[in-house]
Coordinates of C-alpha atoms in Angstrom, one line a residue:
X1 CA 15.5 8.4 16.8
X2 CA 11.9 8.3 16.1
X3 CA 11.1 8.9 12.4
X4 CA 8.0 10.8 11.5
X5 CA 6.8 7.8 9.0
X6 CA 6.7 4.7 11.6
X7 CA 4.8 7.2 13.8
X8 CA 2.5 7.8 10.9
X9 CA 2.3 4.0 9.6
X10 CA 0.1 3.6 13.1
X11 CA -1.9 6.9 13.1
X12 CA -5.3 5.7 13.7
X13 CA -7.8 7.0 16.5
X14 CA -10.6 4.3 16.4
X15 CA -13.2 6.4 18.2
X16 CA -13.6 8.5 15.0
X17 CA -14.1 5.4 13.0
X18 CA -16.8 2.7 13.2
X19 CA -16.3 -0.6 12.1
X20 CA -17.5 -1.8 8.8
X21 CA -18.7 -5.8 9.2
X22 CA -19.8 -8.3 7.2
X23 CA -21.7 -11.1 9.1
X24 CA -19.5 -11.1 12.3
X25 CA -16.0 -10.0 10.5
X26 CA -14.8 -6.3 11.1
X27 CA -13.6 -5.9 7.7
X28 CA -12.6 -2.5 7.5
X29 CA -12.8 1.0 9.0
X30 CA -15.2 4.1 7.8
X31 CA -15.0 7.8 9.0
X32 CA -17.9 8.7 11.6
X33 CA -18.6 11.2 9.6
X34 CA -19.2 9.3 6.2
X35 CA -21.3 7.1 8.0
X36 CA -24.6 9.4 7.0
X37 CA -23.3 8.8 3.3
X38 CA -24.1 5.4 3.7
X39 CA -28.0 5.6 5.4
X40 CA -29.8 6.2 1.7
X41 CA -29.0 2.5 1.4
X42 CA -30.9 0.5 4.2
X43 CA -31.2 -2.4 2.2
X44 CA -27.5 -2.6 1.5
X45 CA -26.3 -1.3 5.2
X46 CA -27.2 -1.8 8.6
X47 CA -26.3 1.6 10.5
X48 CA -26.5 2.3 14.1
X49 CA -24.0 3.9 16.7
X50 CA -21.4 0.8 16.8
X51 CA -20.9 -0.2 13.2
X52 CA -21.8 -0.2 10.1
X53 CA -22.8 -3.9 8.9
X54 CA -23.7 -5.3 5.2
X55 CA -27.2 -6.2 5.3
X56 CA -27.4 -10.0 6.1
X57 CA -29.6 -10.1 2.9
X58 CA -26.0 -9.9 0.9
X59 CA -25.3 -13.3 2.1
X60 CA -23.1 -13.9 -0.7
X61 CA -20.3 -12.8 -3.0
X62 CA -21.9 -12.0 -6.2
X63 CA -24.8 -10.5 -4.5
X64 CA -22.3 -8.1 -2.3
X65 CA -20.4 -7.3 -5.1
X66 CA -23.5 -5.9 -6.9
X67 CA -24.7 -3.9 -3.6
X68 CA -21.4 -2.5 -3.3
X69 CA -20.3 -1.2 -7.0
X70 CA -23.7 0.4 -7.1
X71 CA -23.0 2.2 -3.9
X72 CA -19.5 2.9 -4.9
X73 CA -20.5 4.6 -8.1
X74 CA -22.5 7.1 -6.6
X75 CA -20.3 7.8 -4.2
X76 CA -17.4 8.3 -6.9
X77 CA -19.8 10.4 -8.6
X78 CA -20.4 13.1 -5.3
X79 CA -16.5 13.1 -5.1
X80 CA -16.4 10.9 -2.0
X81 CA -14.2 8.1 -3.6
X82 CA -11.4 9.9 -5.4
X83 CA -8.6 8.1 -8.0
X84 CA -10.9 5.6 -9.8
X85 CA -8.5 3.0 -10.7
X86 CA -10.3 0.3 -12.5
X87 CA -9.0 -2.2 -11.0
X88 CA -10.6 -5.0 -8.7
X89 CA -10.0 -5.7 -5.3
X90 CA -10.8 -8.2 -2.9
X91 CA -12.7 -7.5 0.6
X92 CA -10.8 -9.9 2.3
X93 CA -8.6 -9.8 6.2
X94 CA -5.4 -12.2 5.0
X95 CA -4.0 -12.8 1.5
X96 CA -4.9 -16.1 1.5
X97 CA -8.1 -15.9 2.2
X98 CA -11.4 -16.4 0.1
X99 CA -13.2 -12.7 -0.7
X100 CA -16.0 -11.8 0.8
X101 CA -17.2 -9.2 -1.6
X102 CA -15.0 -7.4 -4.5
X103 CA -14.6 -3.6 -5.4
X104 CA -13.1 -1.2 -7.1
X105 CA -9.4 -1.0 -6.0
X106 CA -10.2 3.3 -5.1
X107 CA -12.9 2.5 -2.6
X108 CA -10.5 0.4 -0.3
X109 CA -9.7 3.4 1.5
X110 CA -13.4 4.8 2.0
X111 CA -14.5 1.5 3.6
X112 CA -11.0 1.0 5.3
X113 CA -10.5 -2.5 3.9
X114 CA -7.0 -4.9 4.1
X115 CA -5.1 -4.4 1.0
X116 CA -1.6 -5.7 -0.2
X117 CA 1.1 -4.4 -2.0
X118 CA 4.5 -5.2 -3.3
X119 CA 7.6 -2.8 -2.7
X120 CA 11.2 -3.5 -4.6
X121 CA 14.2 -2.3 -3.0
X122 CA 16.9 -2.0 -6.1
X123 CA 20.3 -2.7 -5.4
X124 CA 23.5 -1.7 -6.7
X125 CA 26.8 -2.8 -5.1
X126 CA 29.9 -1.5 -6.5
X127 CA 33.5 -2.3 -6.3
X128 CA 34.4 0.1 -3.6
X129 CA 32.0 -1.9 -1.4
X130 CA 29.7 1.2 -1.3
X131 CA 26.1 0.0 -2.0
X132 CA 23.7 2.2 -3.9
X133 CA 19.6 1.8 -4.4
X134 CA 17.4 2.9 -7.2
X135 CA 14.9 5.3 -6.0
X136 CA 11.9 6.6 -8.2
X137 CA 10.1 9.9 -8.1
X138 CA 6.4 9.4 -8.3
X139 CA 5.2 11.1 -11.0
X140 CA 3.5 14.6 -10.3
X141 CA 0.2 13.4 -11.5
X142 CA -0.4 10.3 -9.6
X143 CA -3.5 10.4 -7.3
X144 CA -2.0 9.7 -4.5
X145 CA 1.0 10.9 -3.1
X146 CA 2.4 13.0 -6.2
X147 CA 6.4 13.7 -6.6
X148 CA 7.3 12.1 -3.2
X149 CA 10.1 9.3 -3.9
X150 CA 9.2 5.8 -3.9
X151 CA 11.4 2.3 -3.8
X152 CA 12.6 1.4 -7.7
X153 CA 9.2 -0.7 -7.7
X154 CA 6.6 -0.4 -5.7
X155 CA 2.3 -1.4 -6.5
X156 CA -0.6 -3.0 -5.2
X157 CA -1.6 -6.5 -5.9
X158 CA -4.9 -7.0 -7.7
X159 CA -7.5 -9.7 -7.6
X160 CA -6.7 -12.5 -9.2
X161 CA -2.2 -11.7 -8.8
X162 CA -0.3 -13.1 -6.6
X163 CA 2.5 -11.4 -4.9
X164 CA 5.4 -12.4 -7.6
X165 CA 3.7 -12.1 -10.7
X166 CA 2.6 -9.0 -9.6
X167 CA 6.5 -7.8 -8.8
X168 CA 7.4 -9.1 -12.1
X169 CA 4.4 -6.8 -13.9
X170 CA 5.3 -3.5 -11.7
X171 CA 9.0 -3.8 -12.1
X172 CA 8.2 -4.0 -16.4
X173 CA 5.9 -1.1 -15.9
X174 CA 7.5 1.0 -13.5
X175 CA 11.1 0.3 -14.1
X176 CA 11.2 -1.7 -17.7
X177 CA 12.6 -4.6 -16.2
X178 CA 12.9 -8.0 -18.3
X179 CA 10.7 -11.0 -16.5
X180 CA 14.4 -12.7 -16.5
X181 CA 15.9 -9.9 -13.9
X182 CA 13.2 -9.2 -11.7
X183 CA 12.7 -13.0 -10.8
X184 CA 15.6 -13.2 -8.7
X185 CA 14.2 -10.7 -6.4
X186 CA 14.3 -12.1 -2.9
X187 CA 11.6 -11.7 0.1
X188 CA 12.6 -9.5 2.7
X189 CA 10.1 -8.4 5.8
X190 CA 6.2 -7.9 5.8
X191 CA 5.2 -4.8 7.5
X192 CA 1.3 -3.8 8.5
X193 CA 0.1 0.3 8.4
X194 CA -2.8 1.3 9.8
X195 CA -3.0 5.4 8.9
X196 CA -5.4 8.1 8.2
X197 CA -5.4 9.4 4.9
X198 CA -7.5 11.7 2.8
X199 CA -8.9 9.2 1.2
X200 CA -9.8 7.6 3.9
X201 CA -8.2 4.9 6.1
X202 CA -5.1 3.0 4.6
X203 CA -4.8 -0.6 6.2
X204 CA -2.3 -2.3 4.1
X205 CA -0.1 -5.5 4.2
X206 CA 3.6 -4.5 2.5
X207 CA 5.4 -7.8 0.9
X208 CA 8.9 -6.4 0.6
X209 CA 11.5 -7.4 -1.7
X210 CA 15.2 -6.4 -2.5
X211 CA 16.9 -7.3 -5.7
X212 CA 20.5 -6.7 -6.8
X213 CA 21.0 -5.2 -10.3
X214 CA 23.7 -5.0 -12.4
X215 CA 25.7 -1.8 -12.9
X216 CA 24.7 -1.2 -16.3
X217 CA 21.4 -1.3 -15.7
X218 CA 19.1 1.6 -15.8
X219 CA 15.0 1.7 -14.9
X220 CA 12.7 3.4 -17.4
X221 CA 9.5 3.9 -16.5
X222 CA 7.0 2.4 -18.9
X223 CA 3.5 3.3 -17.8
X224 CA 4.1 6.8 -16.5
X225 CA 3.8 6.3 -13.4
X226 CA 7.5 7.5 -12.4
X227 CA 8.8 11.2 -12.9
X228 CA 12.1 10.0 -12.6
X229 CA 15.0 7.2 -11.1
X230 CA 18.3 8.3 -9.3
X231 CA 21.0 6.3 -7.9
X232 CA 21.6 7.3 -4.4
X233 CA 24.1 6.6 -1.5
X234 CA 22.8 4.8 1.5
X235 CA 23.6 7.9 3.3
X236 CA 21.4 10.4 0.9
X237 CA 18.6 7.9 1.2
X238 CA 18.6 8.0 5.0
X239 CA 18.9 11.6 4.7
X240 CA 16.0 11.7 2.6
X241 CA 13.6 9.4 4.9
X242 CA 14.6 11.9 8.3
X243 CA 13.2 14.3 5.6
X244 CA 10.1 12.8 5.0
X245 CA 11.0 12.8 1.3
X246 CA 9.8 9.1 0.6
X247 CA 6.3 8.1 1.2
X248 CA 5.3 6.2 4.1
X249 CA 4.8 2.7 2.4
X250 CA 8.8 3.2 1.2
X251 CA 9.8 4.5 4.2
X252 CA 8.8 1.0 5.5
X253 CA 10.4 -1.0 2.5
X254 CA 13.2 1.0 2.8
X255 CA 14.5 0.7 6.0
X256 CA 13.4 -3.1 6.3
X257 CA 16.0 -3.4 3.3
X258 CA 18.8 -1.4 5.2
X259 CA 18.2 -2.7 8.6
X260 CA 18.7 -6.3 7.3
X261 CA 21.8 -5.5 5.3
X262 CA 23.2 -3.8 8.9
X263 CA 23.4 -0.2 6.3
X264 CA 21.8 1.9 9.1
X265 CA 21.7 1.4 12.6
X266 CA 18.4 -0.2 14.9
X267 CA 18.4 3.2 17.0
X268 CA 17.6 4.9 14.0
X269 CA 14.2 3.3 13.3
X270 CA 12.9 3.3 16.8
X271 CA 9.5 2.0 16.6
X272 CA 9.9 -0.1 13.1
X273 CA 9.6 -3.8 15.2
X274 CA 6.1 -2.9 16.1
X275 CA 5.4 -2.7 12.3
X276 CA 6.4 -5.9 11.5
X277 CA 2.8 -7.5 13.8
X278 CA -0.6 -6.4 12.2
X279 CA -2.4 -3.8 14.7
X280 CA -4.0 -5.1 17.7
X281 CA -7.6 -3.0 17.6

């Protein structure tokens, strides 16, 4: 069965994008037709019909950084870049590698840039053998994707975090759990989108996790970020992703958590394997 959120996790048409490059590095995506947005700036971008390049002035990373939060403020400010964060993100194609410019974590979607993200799957196995996971309701005024459901844990990873530390601060501020518990999360699978958004384009790099909680445990959301937490059967929960209940990013987490625990079948995520291999563009 195919299931509406792999399909979108790779909706992408590249012929109404350009690239955006710095020196020879495609390093994100922009909408052909925010392109003319970005021509009041000649000495910051290099327009023409096949991409849109960072002047080669901008040879370094302070001096992008400068060009770019400029640009990004007036763009904010015409309503182009929507759900200021204040938080900074890398320009960068792999986790590991050095930035090439930083910005503001909202404008990652406008200029299509790689970012990263951690998603907790929250596990519950009782008695009976019958596991359950803690799913969240995102709260109704979040920016993006408002009172869909969401893994227990689930946030992007900042400059300056790495993926861990990062877990450990969501699952405090998403879920109120202690440093002690959510360190003996465990990695599960990595997954790649490439979508169009509102916002822009979404390419993202999902480090998933899974974590087995005690019984007595109960998240409360700390930051309010999270409408609510329920405690669902395995069954309800792949009810729920058929009905394109959960967003796409927990979609993903989601089923990489059952499909490795053998709680739902392979047939029933046709399409998921590609996922697991960034996009060939």
């Amino acid at each position: 069965m195919s299931l509406p959120s792999i399909a979108a996790a790779r909706h992408f048409d590249a012929t109404l994008h350009v690239p955006f490059l710095i020196g020879e590095e495609r390093v994100g995506w922009i909408r052909a037709f925010d392109v003319a947005s970005l021509t009041r700036w000649p000495n910051i971008f290099v327009v023409d019909e096949t991409a849109v390049r960072l002047h080669p002035s901008l040879n370094d990373v302070d001096a992008r950084t400068a060009a770019l939060h400029d640009v990004i403020d007036t763009l904010a400010q015409q309503g182009k870049i929507p759900g200021w964060r204040n938080e900074t993100y890398a320009i960068r194609n792999d986790f590991q590698a050095a930035p090439l410019a930083f910005i503001e974590r909202a404008a990652s979607r406008f200029f299509g840039t790689m970012t990263y993200a951690v998603h907790l799957n929250g596990i519950v196995k009782y008695r009976d053998g019958a596991p359950r996971l803690w799913i969240a309701r995102r709260s109704d005024t979040k920016s993006v994707d408002p009172g869909r459901l969401d893994n227990v844990v689930a946030g992007g990873i900042g400059w300056g975090m790495d993926i861990e530390p990062t877990l450990v601060k969501e699952c405090w501020e998403e879920a109120g759990m202690p440093a002690e518990l959510a360190s003996t999360a465990t990695p599960g699978g990595t997954l790649h989108v490439l979508q169009m958004i509102p916002e822009g384009t979404q390419a993202e790099q999902l480090f998933v996790y899974d974590i087995e909680l005690p019984n007595d445990f109960t998240p409360q959301n700390q930051d309010g970020e999270v409408g609510e937490h329920r405690l669902a059967r395995i069954e309800d929960v792949a009810r729920w992703i058929e009905e394109g209940e959960f967003t796409v990013d927990a979609t993903l987490a989601t089923l990489d958590c059952l499909l490795r625990h053998r709680w739902i079948d392979e047939e029933a995520c046709e399409g998921i394997a590609a996922l697991y291999t960034p996009p060939s563009l």
